[in-house]
Coordinates of C-alpha atoms and ligand atoms in Angstrom, one line a residue:
Chain J
M1 CA -95.1 -117.0 96.8
L2 CA -97.5 -118.1 100.2
E3 CA -95.0 -120.2 101.6
L4 CA -92.0 -117.7 101.0
I5 CA -94.4 -115.2 102.8
F6 CA -95.0 -118.0 105.4
F7 CA -91.7 -119.2 105.7
S8 CA -90.3 -115.4 106.2
L9 CA -93.5 -114.2 108.5
L10 CA -92.2 -116.9 110.3
N11 CA -89.1 -116.6 109.9
G12 CA -88.6 -112.7 110.6
V13 CA -91.0 -113.6 114.2
V14 CA -88.1 -116.1 115.5
T15 CA -85.5 -113.8 114.7
G16 CA -87.3 -110.7 115.8
L17 CA -88.0 -112.3 119.2
L18 CA -84.7 -113.1 119.4
L19 CA -83.3 -109.5 118.9
F20 CA -85.7 -108.5 121.5
M21 CA -84.2 -110.9 124.3
L22 CA -81.1 -108.8 123.6
A23 CA -83.1 -105.3 123.3
S24 CA -85.3 -105.2 126.2
G25 CA -83.1 -105.4 128.8
L26 CA -80.4 -103.3 126.6
T27 CA -83.1 -100.5 126.7
L28 CA -84.3 -101.0 130.6
I29 CA -80.2 -100.7 131.3
F30 CA -80.8 -97.7 129.5
S31 CA -83.4 -96.1 131.3
M32 CA -81.3 -97.1 135.1
M33 CA -78.0 -95.2 133.6
G34 CA -78.3 -92.7 131.1
V35 CA -76.5 -94.4 128.7
L36 CA -75.7 -97.5 126.5
N37 CA -74.4 -100.6 127.5
F38 CA -71.6 -101.2 124.1
A39 CA -70.5 -104.9 126.3
H40 CA -74.5 -105.8 126.1
A41 CA -73.8 -108.1 123.1
S42 CA -70.7 -109.2 124.8
F43 CA -72.5 -111.0 127.6
Y44 CA -75.1 -112.7 123.9
M45 CA -71.4 -114.1 122.7
L46 CA -70.7 -115.4 126.4
G47 CA -74.0 -117.2 126.4
A48 CA -74.0 -118.9 123.7
Y49 CA -69.5 -119.8 124.8
F50 CA -70.5 -121.2 128.1
A51 CA -73.3 -122.9 126.9
Y52 CA -70.5 -124.7 124.2
T53 CA -68.3 -125.4 126.2
I54 CA -71.3 -126.6 129.3
S55 CA -73.2 -129.1 126.7
I56 CA -70.2 -130.8 126.0
Y57 CA -70.0 -132.4 129.5
L58 CA -73.6 -132.3 130.7
G59 CA -74.8 -131.6 127.0
F60 CA -77.2 -128.9 125.6
W61 CA -79.8 -128.6 128.1
V62 CA -77.5 -127.8 130.9
G63 CA -75.9 -125.2 129.4
L64 CA -79.2 -123.9 128.8
I65 CA -79.9 -123.6 132.5
V66 CA -76.7 -122.9 133.4
A67 CA -75.1 -120.3 131.2
P68 CA -77.7 -117.6 131.5
I69 CA -77.5 -117.8 135.0
L70 CA -73.6 -117.6 135.2
V71 CA -73.6 -114.8 132.2
G72 CA -76.2 -112.8 134.5
L73 CA -74.0 -113.1 137.7
L74 CA -70.6 -111.4 135.8
G75 CA -73.3 -108.8 134.8
A76 CA -74.3 -108.4 138.0
V77 CA -70.6 -108.4 139.2
V78 CA -69.7 -105.6 136.4
E79 CA -72.5 -103.7 138.1
R80 CA -71.9 -103.8 141.4
Y81 CA -67.3 -103.5 141.3
G82 CA -67.5 -101.2 137.8
L83 CA -70.5 -99.8 136.6
R84 CA -71.4 -98.4 140.1
Y85 CA -67.8 -97.2 140.8
V86 CA -67.7 -95.4 137.5
H87 CA -70.2 -93.7 137.6
R88 CA -69.3 -91.5 140.1
W89 CA -67.4 -90.1 137.0
G90 CA -70.1 -89.4 134.5
H91 CA -71.4 -90.4 131.9
V92 CA -68.5 -90.6 129.8
A93 CA -66.9 -92.5 131.9
E94 CA -69.0 -94.8 131.0
L95 CA -69.7 -95.0 127.6
I96 CA -65.9 -96.1 127.8
F97 CA -66.2 -98.2 130.5
T98 CA -68.9 -100.5 128.9
F99 CA -66.9 -99.8 125.7
G100 CA -63.9 -101.4 126.8
L101 CA -65.3 -104.1 128.2
A102 CA -66.5 -105.4 124.7
F103 CA -63.3 -105.3 123.3
L104 CA -62.5 -107.1 127.0
I105 CA -65.0 -109.8 126.3
E106 CA -64.2 -110.3 122.1
E107 CA -60.1 -111.1 123.1
V108 CA -60.6 -113.2 126.3
V109 CA -63.0 -115.1 124.2
Q110 CA -60.5 -115.5 121.4
F111 CA -57.6 -116.2 123.7
I112 CA -60.2 -119.6 125.6
W113 CA -61.7 -120.6 122.8
G114 CA -59.8 -119.3 119.6
K115 CA -61.1 -117.1 117.0
D116 CA -62.9 -119.8 114.7
T117 CA -66.4 -121.4 114.7
K118 CA -67.0 -124.0 117.6
A119 CA -69.6 -126.8 116.7
Y120 CA -72.0 -126.2 118.8
H121 CA -74.8 -127.6 117.6
E122 CA -79.0 -127.9 118.0
P123 CA -79.9 -130.4 121.0
E124 CA -80.4 -133.8 118.4
I125 CA -84.0 -134.5 119.5
L126 CA -84.7 -131.0 118.1
Q127 CA -82.9 -132.2 114.9
F128 CA -85.9 -132.6 112.4
P129 CA -88.6 -131.4 110.5
L130 CA -91.2 -130.1 112.4
F131 CA -93.8 -129.5 109.7
T132 CA -93.5 -129.2 105.6
F133 CA -95.3 -127.1 104.2
F134 CA -95.3 -126.3 99.7
G135 CA -92.7 -128.6 100.2
Q136 CA -90.5 -125.9 102.0
N137 CA -89.1 -127.7 105.8
F138 CA -89.4 -125.7 109.6
P139 CA -87.1 -127.0 111.5
A140 CA -88.1 -128.2 114.9
Y141 CA -85.2 -126.1 116.5
K142 CA -86.4 -122.6 115.2
A143 CA -89.5 -123.6 117.0
F144 CA -87.9 -124.5 120.0
M145 CA -86.6 -120.9 119.6
L146 CA -89.2 -119.3 118.9
V147 CA -91.2 -121.2 121.9
I148 CA -88.1 -119.4 124.6
S149 CA -89.0 -116.4 123.2
I150 CA -92.1 -116.1 122.8
G151 CA -91.7 -117.9 126.9
I152 CA -90.1 -114.9 128.1
F153 CA -91.3 -112.6 127.1
I154 CA -94.6 -113.4 128.6
L155 CA -92.5 -113.6 131.2
L156 CA -91.0 -110.3 130.9
L157 CA -94.7 -108.9 130.7
L158 CA -96.4 -110.0 133.8
I159 CA -93.0 -109.5 136.0
L160 CA -93.2 -105.5 135.1
T161 CA -96.7 -105.1 135.7
R162 CA -98.2 -107.3 137.5
S163 CA -95.4 -108.2 140.2
R164 CA -94.6 -105.8 143.1
V165 CA -90.6 -106.6 141.8
G166 CA -92.1 -104.7 138.3
L167 CA -93.8 -101.5 140.3
I168 CA -90.4 -101.2 141.9
I169 CA -88.0 -101.4 138.6
Q170 CA -90.6 -99.0 137.1
A171 CA -90.5 -96.5 140.5
A172 CA -86.8 -96.8 140.5
I173 CA -86.3 -95.5 136.9
H174 CA -88.2 -92.4 136.8
K175 CA -88.0 -91.4 140.9
P176 CA -85.0 -92.9 142.2
N177 CA -84.7 -90.7 145.1
M178 CA -88.9 -90.8 146.0
T179 CA -88.4 -95.3 146.0
A180 CA -85.7 -95.4 148.6
M181 CA -87.3 -92.9 150.5
L182 CA -89.8 -95.7 150.5
G183 CA -87.7 -97.9 151.5
H184 CA -86.7 -99.6 148.3
N185 CA -82.9 -100.5 147.7
V186 CA -82.5 -99.2 144.5
P187 CA -78.9 -99.8 143.2
L188 CA -79.8 -103.4 144.8
V189 CA -82.4 -103.1 142.2
F190 CA -79.8 -101.7 139.1
M191 CA -77.3 -104.5 140.1
G192 CA -81.0 -107.3 139.8
V193 CA -81.7 -105.5 136.6
F194 CA -78.4 -105.0 135.0
G195 CA -78.4 -109.2 136.1
V196 CA -81.4 -110.3 134.7
G197 CA -80.6 -108.3 131.8
C198 CA -77.0 -110.1 130.5
A199 CA -78.8 -113.1 131.8
L200 CA -81.3 -112.8 128.5
A201 CA -78.8 -111.5 126.2
G202 CA -77.0 -114.8 127.7
L203 CA -80.4 -116.4 127.0
A204 CA -80.5 -115.3 123.9
G205 CA -76.9 -116.3 122.8
V206 CA -77.3 -120.1 124.2
I207 CA -80.1 -120.4 121.8
A208 CA -78.6 -118.6 118.9
G209 CA -75.6 -119.9 118.6
P210 CA -76.6 -123.3 117.3
A211 CA -78.3 -121.6 114.2
L212 CA -76.5 -118.5 113.8
G213 CA -73.2 -120.4 114.6
T214 CA -70.5 -119.2 117.6
F215 CA -67.5 -117.3 117.0
P216 CA -66.2 -113.9 118.1
G217 CA -67.8 -111.9 115.8
M218 CA -71.2 -112.7 117.0
A219 CA -71.1 -109.9 119.5
F220 CA -70.4 -107.5 117.2
V221 CA -73.1 -108.6 114.2
L222 CA -76.0 -108.6 116.4
G223 CA -75.0 -105.9 119.0
S224 CA -74.6 -103.3 116.6
I225 CA -78.5 -104.5 115.3
V226 CA -80.2 -104.3 118.7
F227 CA -78.5 -100.4 119.1
V228 CA -80.7 -99.5 116.0
I229 CA -83.3 -101.1 117.7
V230 CA -83.2 -99.8 120.6
V231 CA -82.8 -95.8 118.8
V232 CA -85.6 -97.0 116.2
G233 CA -88.0 -98.0 118.9
G234 CA -86.8 -95.5 121.4
L235 CA -84.5 -95.4 124.1
G236 CA -85.6 -96.0 127.0
S237 CA -89.0 -97.5 125.6
L238 CA -89.8 -101.3 126.0
T239 CA -92.4 -101.2 123.6
G240 CA -90.8 -98.9 121.0
A241 CA -88.3 -102.4 121.1
F242 CA -90.3 -104.9 121.3
V243 CA -92.0 -103.3 118.1
A244 CA -88.7 -102.2 116.5
S245 CA -87.5 -106.2 117.2
L246 CA -90.2 -107.3 115.1
L247 CA -89.9 -105.1 112.2
I248 CA -86.3 -105.5 111.8
G249 CA -86.4 -109.2 112.0
L250 CA -89.2 -109.2 109.6
L251 CA -87.7 -106.7 106.9
Q252 CA -84.3 -109.0 107.0
T253 CA -85.4 -112.0 106.3
F254 CA -88.4 -111.0 103.7
A255 CA -85.4 -108.7 101.5
I256 CA -83.3 -111.9 101.8
A257 CA -85.7 -114.5 100.3
L258 CA -87.9 -111.1 98.0
D259 CA -85.0 -112.1 95.2
Y260 CA -85.8 -108.3 93.6
S261 CA -83.8 -105.8 92.0
V262 CA -83.8 -102.5 91.4
N263 CA -84.0 -103.2 87.7
D264 CA -87.8 -105.8 88.6
L265 CA -88.8 -101.8 90.1
L266 CA -88.0 -100.0 87.5
Q267 CA -89.8 -102.9 84.8
L268 CA -93.0 -102.2 87.0
F269 CA -93.1 -98.9 85.5
N270 CA -92.1 -99.5 82.0
I271 CA -88.6 -97.9 82.7
S272 CA -85.3 -99.5 81.2
F273 CA -82.0 -98.7 81.1
D274 CA -79.4 -99.2 78.8
A275 CA -77.4 -102.3 80.5
D276 CA -73.9 -100.6 79.1
S277 CA -74.1 -97.5 81.3
A278 CA -71.9 -97.0 83.9
L279 CA -74.8 -97.4 87.1
R280 CA -75.2 -100.8 85.9
D281 CA -74.4 -102.0 89.5
L282 CA -76.7 -99.7 90.8
W283 CA -79.9 -100.9 88.6
T284 CA -79.1 -104.5 88.7
L285 CA -78.5 -103.8 92.8
S286 CA -81.6 -106.7 95.1
L287 CA -83.2 -106.7 97.7
P288 CA -81.2 -109.6 99.2
Q289 CA -77.4 -107.7 98.7
I290 CA -78.9 -104.7 100.2
A291 CA -80.5 -106.3 103.7
P292 CA -77.4 -106.3 105.7
I293 CA -77.9 -102.7 105.3
L294 CA -81.3 -102.4 105.8
P295 CA -81.8 -101.7 109.6
Y296 CA -78.7 -99.4 108.9
L297 CA -81.0 -96.9 106.3
L298 CA -84.0 -96.8 108.6
L299 CA -82.5 -96.2 110.9
I300 CA -81.4 -93.2 109.2
L301 CA -84.9 -92.7 107.7
I302 CA -86.4 -92.5 111.5
L303 CA -83.3 -90.2 112.5
I304 CA -84.2 -87.9 110.7
F305 CA -87.8 -87.9 110.3
R306 CA -88.7 -89.7 114.0
P307 CA -86.2 -88.7 116.0
T308 CA -87.1 -89.7 119.9
G309 CA -87.9 -92.8 117.0
L310 CA -90.8 -95.0 117.6
F311 CA -92.2 -94.6 120.7
G312 CA -89.5 -92.5 122.0
N313 CA -90.7 -89.8 124.8
R314 CA -86.6 -88.4 125.8
E315 CA -85.3 -85.4 125.1
T316 CA -82.1 -87.1 124.0
Chain Z
M1 CA -87.4 -91.0 169.6
L2 CA -85.2 -88.5 167.3
E3 CA -83.3 -86.8 168.1
V4 CA -81.5 -83.9 165.8
T5 CA -77.8 -82.4 167.5
D6 CA -76.1 -79.5 165.3
L7 CA -77.3 -80.5 162.0
H8 CA -75.0 -79.3 159.3
A9 CA -75.9 -79.7 155.5
F10 CA -75.0 -77.4 152.0
Y11 CA -76.2 -77.3 148.8
G12 CA -72.6 -77.0 146.8
K13 CA -71.1 -74.7 148.3
S14 CA -74.0 -72.4 150.2
H15 CA -74.4 -73.3 154.0
I16 CA -77.9 -74.0 154.6
L17 CA -78.2 -75.7 157.7
Q18 CA -76.4 -73.9 159.8
G19 CA -76.1 -76.1 163.6
V20 CA -80.0 -77.2 163.8
N21 CA -80.8 -79.0 167.2
F22 CA -84.5 -80.5 168.2
H23 CA -86.1 -83.5 169.3
V24 CA -89.5 -85.5 168.5
G25 CA -90.6 -88.0 171.0
E26 CA -92.3 -90.8 171.3
G27 CA -95.6 -90.0 170.1
E28 CA -94.9 -86.7 169.9
I29 CA -96.2 -84.1 167.0
V30 CA -93.9 -81.3 166.5
S31 CA -94.3 -78.5 163.7
L32 CA -91.2 -77.3 162.2
L33 CA -92.6 -73.5 161.2
G34 CA -90.7 -70.4 159.5
R35 CA -91.0 -69.0 155.9
N36 CA -90.1 -69.7 153.2
G37 CA -85.9 -70.6 152.0
V38 CA -85.1 -71.3 155.2
G39 CA -84.1 -74.3 155.3
R40 CA -87.0 -76.9 157.2
S41 CA -87.4 -79.2 153.5
T42 CA -83.7 -79.5 153.4
T43 CA -83.9 -80.7 157.6
I44 CA -86.0 -83.4 156.4
K45 CA -84.3 -84.3 153.5
A46 CA -81.0 -84.0 155.3
I47 CA -82.7 -86.6 158.4
M48 CA -83.5 -88.9 155.0
G49 CA -79.9 -89.2 153.4
E50 CA -81.2 -87.0 150.9
V51 CA -78.8 -84.6 151.4
P52 CA -76.0 -85.5 152.7
P53 CA -75.8 -84.9 157.4
H54 CA -73.5 -83.6 158.9
G55 CA -73.7 -83.5 162.8
S56 CA -76.0 -85.9 164.8
I57 CA -79.2 -87.6 163.7
K58 CA -80.5 -90.1 166.4
F59 CA -83.2 -92.0 166.1
R60 CA -84.1 -94.5 168.8
G61 CA -81.2 -94.1 170.5
E62 CA -78.7 -95.1 167.6
E63 CA -76.8 -92.9 164.9
I64 CA -78.7 -92.8 161.2
S65 CA -76.8 -90.1 160.0
G66 CA -74.8 -91.7 157.1
L67 CA -76.5 -94.5 156.7
K68 CA -78.8 -95.1 153.0
E69 CA -82.5 -93.7 152.4
H70 CA -83.8 -97.2 152.2
E71 CA -82.1 -98.1 155.4
I72 CA -83.0 -95.4 157.4
A73 CA -86.2 -95.5 156.0
H74 CA -86.8 -99.4 157.3
R75 CA -86.0 -97.9 160.7
G76 CA -88.9 -96.9 160.9
L77 CA -88.5 -92.9 159.5
G78 CA -91.3 -91.8 157.4
Y79 CA -90.9 -89.2 154.6
V80 CA -94.0 -87.1 152.6
P81 CA -92.5 -84.5 149.9
E82 CA -93.5 -81.1 149.3
N83 CA -94.3 -81.8 146.1
R84 CA -96.5 -84.7 146.1
D85 CA -94.8 -86.6 144.6
V86 CA -96.5 -89.6 143.7
F87 CA -96.2 -91.9 140.3
P88 CA -97.8 -90.7 138.1
G89 CA -97.9 -94.0 135.9
M90 CA -98.6 -96.0 138.4
T91 CA -102.2 -96.4 139.8
V92 CA -102.9 -95.6 142.9
R93 CA -103.1 -98.8 144.5
Q94 CA -99.9 -99.9 142.2
N95 CA -99.3 -96.6 144.4
L96 CA -100.0 -97.7 147.3
I97 CA -98.2 -100.5 147.1
M98 CA -95.3 -99.4 146.5
G99 CA -95.3 -98.0 149.8
I100 CA -95.0 -101.2 151.9
K101 CA -91.1 -102.0 152.4
D102 CA -92.7 -105.9 153.7
M103 CA -95.5 -107.4 152.2
K104 CA -94.6 -110.0 154.8
K105 CA -95.3 -107.9 157.7
Q106 CA -98.8 -106.2 158.9
G107 CA -97.9 -103.1 160.2
R108 CA -100.8 -100.3 161.8
W109 CA -102.1 -99.3 158.7
A110 CA -103.9 -101.7 156.2
M111 CA -104.8 -100.0 152.5
E112 CA -108.4 -100.7 153.0
D113 CA -107.8 -97.9 156.2
M114 CA -107.5 -95.8 153.5
F115 CA -109.9 -96.2 151.2
K116 CA -112.5 -95.7 154.6
M117 CA -110.6 -92.4 155.0
F118 CA -110.5 -90.8 152.4
P119 CA -114.0 -92.6 150.1
N120 CA -112.1 -90.4 146.4
L121 CA -109.0 -93.1 146.7
R122 CA -111.3 -95.9 146.4
E123 CA -113.4 -95.0 143.6
R124 CA -110.6 -94.0 141.9
A125 CA -107.9 -96.8 143.4
D126 CA -107.6 -97.8 140.1
V127 CA -106.9 -94.8 137.8
D128 CA -103.5 -93.4 137.1
A129 CA -102.2 -90.8 139.8
G130 CA -101.2 -88.4 136.9
V131 CA -104.2 -87.3 136.8
L132 CA -105.9 -86.9 140.2
S133 CA -106.5 -83.4 141.7
G134 CA -104.0 -81.6 143.7
G135 CA -105.2 -82.7 147.1
E136 CA -106.3 -86.6 146.1
Q137 CA -102.1 -86.7 145.4
Q138 CA -101.5 -85.4 148.5
M139 CA -103.9 -87.6 150.5
L140 CA -102.0 -90.4 148.0
T141 CA -97.9 -89.3 149.1
M142 CA -99.6 -89.6 152.2
C143 CA -101.1 -93.0 152.1
R144 CA -98.6 -94.7 150.3
T145 CA -95.8 -93.4 153.3
L146 CA -98.1 -95.0 155.8
M147 CA -98.4 -97.9 153.8
G148 CA -94.7 -98.1 154.5
D149 CA -95.5 -98.0 158.3
P150 CA -92.7 -95.5 159.9
D151 CA -92.7 -94.7 163.8
L152 CA -91.8 -91.5 162.9
V153 CA -93.8 -89.6 159.9
M154 CA -92.4 -86.5 158.8
I155 CA -94.5 -84.5 156.4
D156 CA -93.5 -81.5 154.2
E157 CA -95.9 -78.8 153.4
P158 CA -99.1 -81.0 153.1
T159 CA -101.9 -78.8 152.9
E160 CA -100.1 -75.6 150.4
G161 CA -102.3 -74.9 148.0
L162 CA -105.1 -76.7 149.0
A163 CA -108.4 -75.8 149.1
P164 CA -109.4 -75.3 152.8
K165 CA -112.1 -78.1 153.0
I166 CA -108.9 -80.1 151.8
V167 CA -107.1 -78.4 154.1
A168 CA -109.3 -79.9 156.8
Q169 CA -109.0 -83.4 155.4
V170 CA -105.2 -83.6 156.4
G171 CA -105.9 -82.0 159.5
D172 CA -107.7 -85.4 160.0
L173 CA -105.4 -87.7 158.3
L174 CA -102.7 -86.5 161.1
S175 CA -104.6 -86.9 164.3
E176 CA -105.5 -90.3 163.3
I177 CA -101.7 -91.0 162.7
A178 CA -101.2 -89.7 165.7
K179 CA -103.8 -91.5 167.5
R180 CA -102.0 -95.1 166.2
G181 CA -99.8 -93.9 167.7
V182 CA -97.3 -92.6 165.1
S183 CA -95.3 -89.8 166.3
I184 CA -95.1 -86.4 163.3
L185 CA -92.8 -84.1 162.1
L186 CA -94.4 -81.2 160.5
V187 CA -93.8 -78.7 158.3
E188 CA -95.8 -76.0 157.7
Q189 CA -95.5 -72.4 157.1
K190 CA -99.1 -71.8 158.2
L191 CA -100.3 -71.8 161.9
A192 CA -104.4 -72.9 162.1
I193 CA -103.1 -76.3 161.4
A194 CA -100.1 -76.4 163.5
L195 CA -101.4 -74.3 166.8
R196 CA -104.3 -76.8 166.6
I197 CA -103.0 -80.1 166.9
S198 CA -98.6 -79.5 167.3
H199 CA -97.7 -81.0 171.2
R200 CA -94.8 -78.5 170.4
L201 CA -93.5 -76.2 167.8
Y202 CA -89.9 -74.7 166.5
V203 CA -89.9 -71.6 164.4
M204 CA -87.1 -71.7 162.0
G205 CA -85.0 -68.5 161.0
H206 CA -81.9 -69.2 158.7
G207 CA -80.5 -72.5 159.1
H208 CA -81.2 -72.7 162.4
M209 CA -83.9 -72.6 164.9
V210 CA -84.9 -69.4 166.5
Y211 CA -87.9 -70.8 169.1
E212 CA -88.7 -73.6 170.6
G213 CA -92.4 -73.6 173.1
T214 CA -96.2 -74.8 173.7
P215 CA -98.9 -73.5 170.7
D216 CA -99.8 -71.2 173.5
E217 CA -96.6 -70.1 174.3
L218 CA -96.1 -69.1 170.6
K219 CA -99.9 -67.8 170.3
A220 CA -99.2 -65.3 172.9
N221 CA -95.6 -64.3 171.3
E222 CA -96.3 -61.6 169.4
Q223 CA -93.0 -61.1 169.1
I224 CA -91.7 -63.8 167.7
R225 CA -93.8 -64.5 165.3
K226 CA -94.0 -60.7 163.6
E227 CA -90.2 -61.4 163.4
W228 CA -89.8 -64.9 162.3
L229 CA -93.3 -65.6 160.7
E230 CA -95.7 -63.1 159.0
V231 CA -95.0 -62.1 155.8
Ligands
ADP1 N1 -81.8 -77.9 145.0 C1 -81.1 -77.1 145.9 N2 -79.8 -76.8 145.3 C2 -79.4 -75.4 145.9 N3 -80.0 -74.6 146.7 C3 -80.8 -75.1 147.1 C4 -82.0 -76.2 146.9 N4 -82.6 -76.8 147.1 C5 -83.2 -75.9 149.0 N5 -81.8 -74.8 148.3 C6 -81.6 -73.4 148.3 O1 -82.0 -73.7 150.1 C7 -82.8 -72.5 150.9 C8 -83.4 -73.5 151.9 O2 -84.3 -74.3 151.7 P1 -85.6 -75.1 151.5 O3 -85.0 -76.3 153.0 O4 -86.6 -75.6 150.9 O5 -86.5 -73.5 152.6 P2 -87.8 -74.1 153.1 O6 -88.4 -75.6 152.8 O7 -87.9 -74.3 154.8 O8 -89.2 -73.5 152.4 C9 -82.7 -72.3 149.9 O9 -82.9 -70.8 150.3 C10 -83.4 -72.6 148.5 O10 -82.7 -71.6 147.5
MG2 MG1 -89.9 -76.2 152.3

């Protein structure tokens, strides 16, 4: 039991921090634009595919650096020549634009790389168990993911709270007019934040690709979870995104690890059921089975009891 | 230094500025007086590009109408808005840092100057600007703009709603700004400070200037004061 909790905790944090790499950019971009960027996870997917192709020719480590930069530049171009142009027609147009972009990127990915899962692997020097605990291995690559995401988290925190650029970003989000009149180029700041947000998503894709698989559906799989996170955390709140990322990361790993069913729960209260009853499927429903929908259950609960999200204060 | 010719501006369909003409010379303190709602704030906003301007706005001989707000600020125009628009979630120090346009350039003002003039701000340097008193917020917005080292600063109703003692402090700061060779365009409703420190004054009626003169001339002109200023 102890090792189960230990590994679930560790895996949950790895997943949570990875999710935060996407959620942080998405929520910052939301604060600026006022709309959710449906294509955000597509940049995550592009990160994985770019890194895969680069790794074939130049190795994993070059891909780790170059792929996020490429994705970031692409994001900046999308903001500068796409979203900024669409912006004049309002939020609905922006939403439709990002929605269309998500489909477009998925189609392009399938066109170039095909529908199958790519053989994008962790580098050989990270293919060993870092340590063994109660007979269970913890892969070095997971530790590497952990180090990268913690590093990014600290960097982001320092930039946003300690640097002048961070101040200007906050100011541009809350009072764009005043910020511009103090001489700061607000559109450039927005383009930069969009680009960096996409680059972070790309980086998440680069390191998640070998662990979670590099396939055309990967944007959709993670994208919907990331949306849940920013809504649960509170739209526009970075703290909320962080807490919700960890929460959902842990929720998912624990649910998969703890193999309990409704039946076990009922037996705890000395209730037994008729094995032939029509509701049999319900009684035998187990936690790992419902793990994938747990985030959405949480979303529904939050929307009912705290519509602004855990840390949100924005009227929606 | 600033030359505004036949300036028009609109909010939706309403024609707010209807041909505004005025100028501010190098090192000059010029006041823009008038009752509420005549378009004084809109005039400044049009100059800063916050409201789209129609007409000619020349700063140091160059046309600036049509430029973006941050470009106009970088030309050397500073703007202190009327509603004490501090960044409430940032500390006093961070607000002042936000005013700096170019970290590499040492301008006329350093943060230390601000703290010397207003010891209150030094004491509360690491306090969120949102919890300052109205007077302190007014000082902070003015100081924040000065940190960007403008050559001409446009200040919108800095004394509105402030206690007499703080109004006097605002007056002192305006004198200090002028002493350092910065031109001032001061928007006011009340006459006291404007008459004391201005070189020239304009009185604005509905969307255009109705009077221009020196403080002494305006003091002598009871008819203009009655018709356009007193409530
Ligand atoms: N954002 C706005 N939208 C529509 N009308 C406005 C807006 N701001 C000001 N006005 C109108 O423009 C006119 C001039 O306003 P303003 O320039 O603020 O006057 P002043 O600063 O001289 O008191 C007023 O009639 C006011 O109602
Ligand atoms: Mg006004």
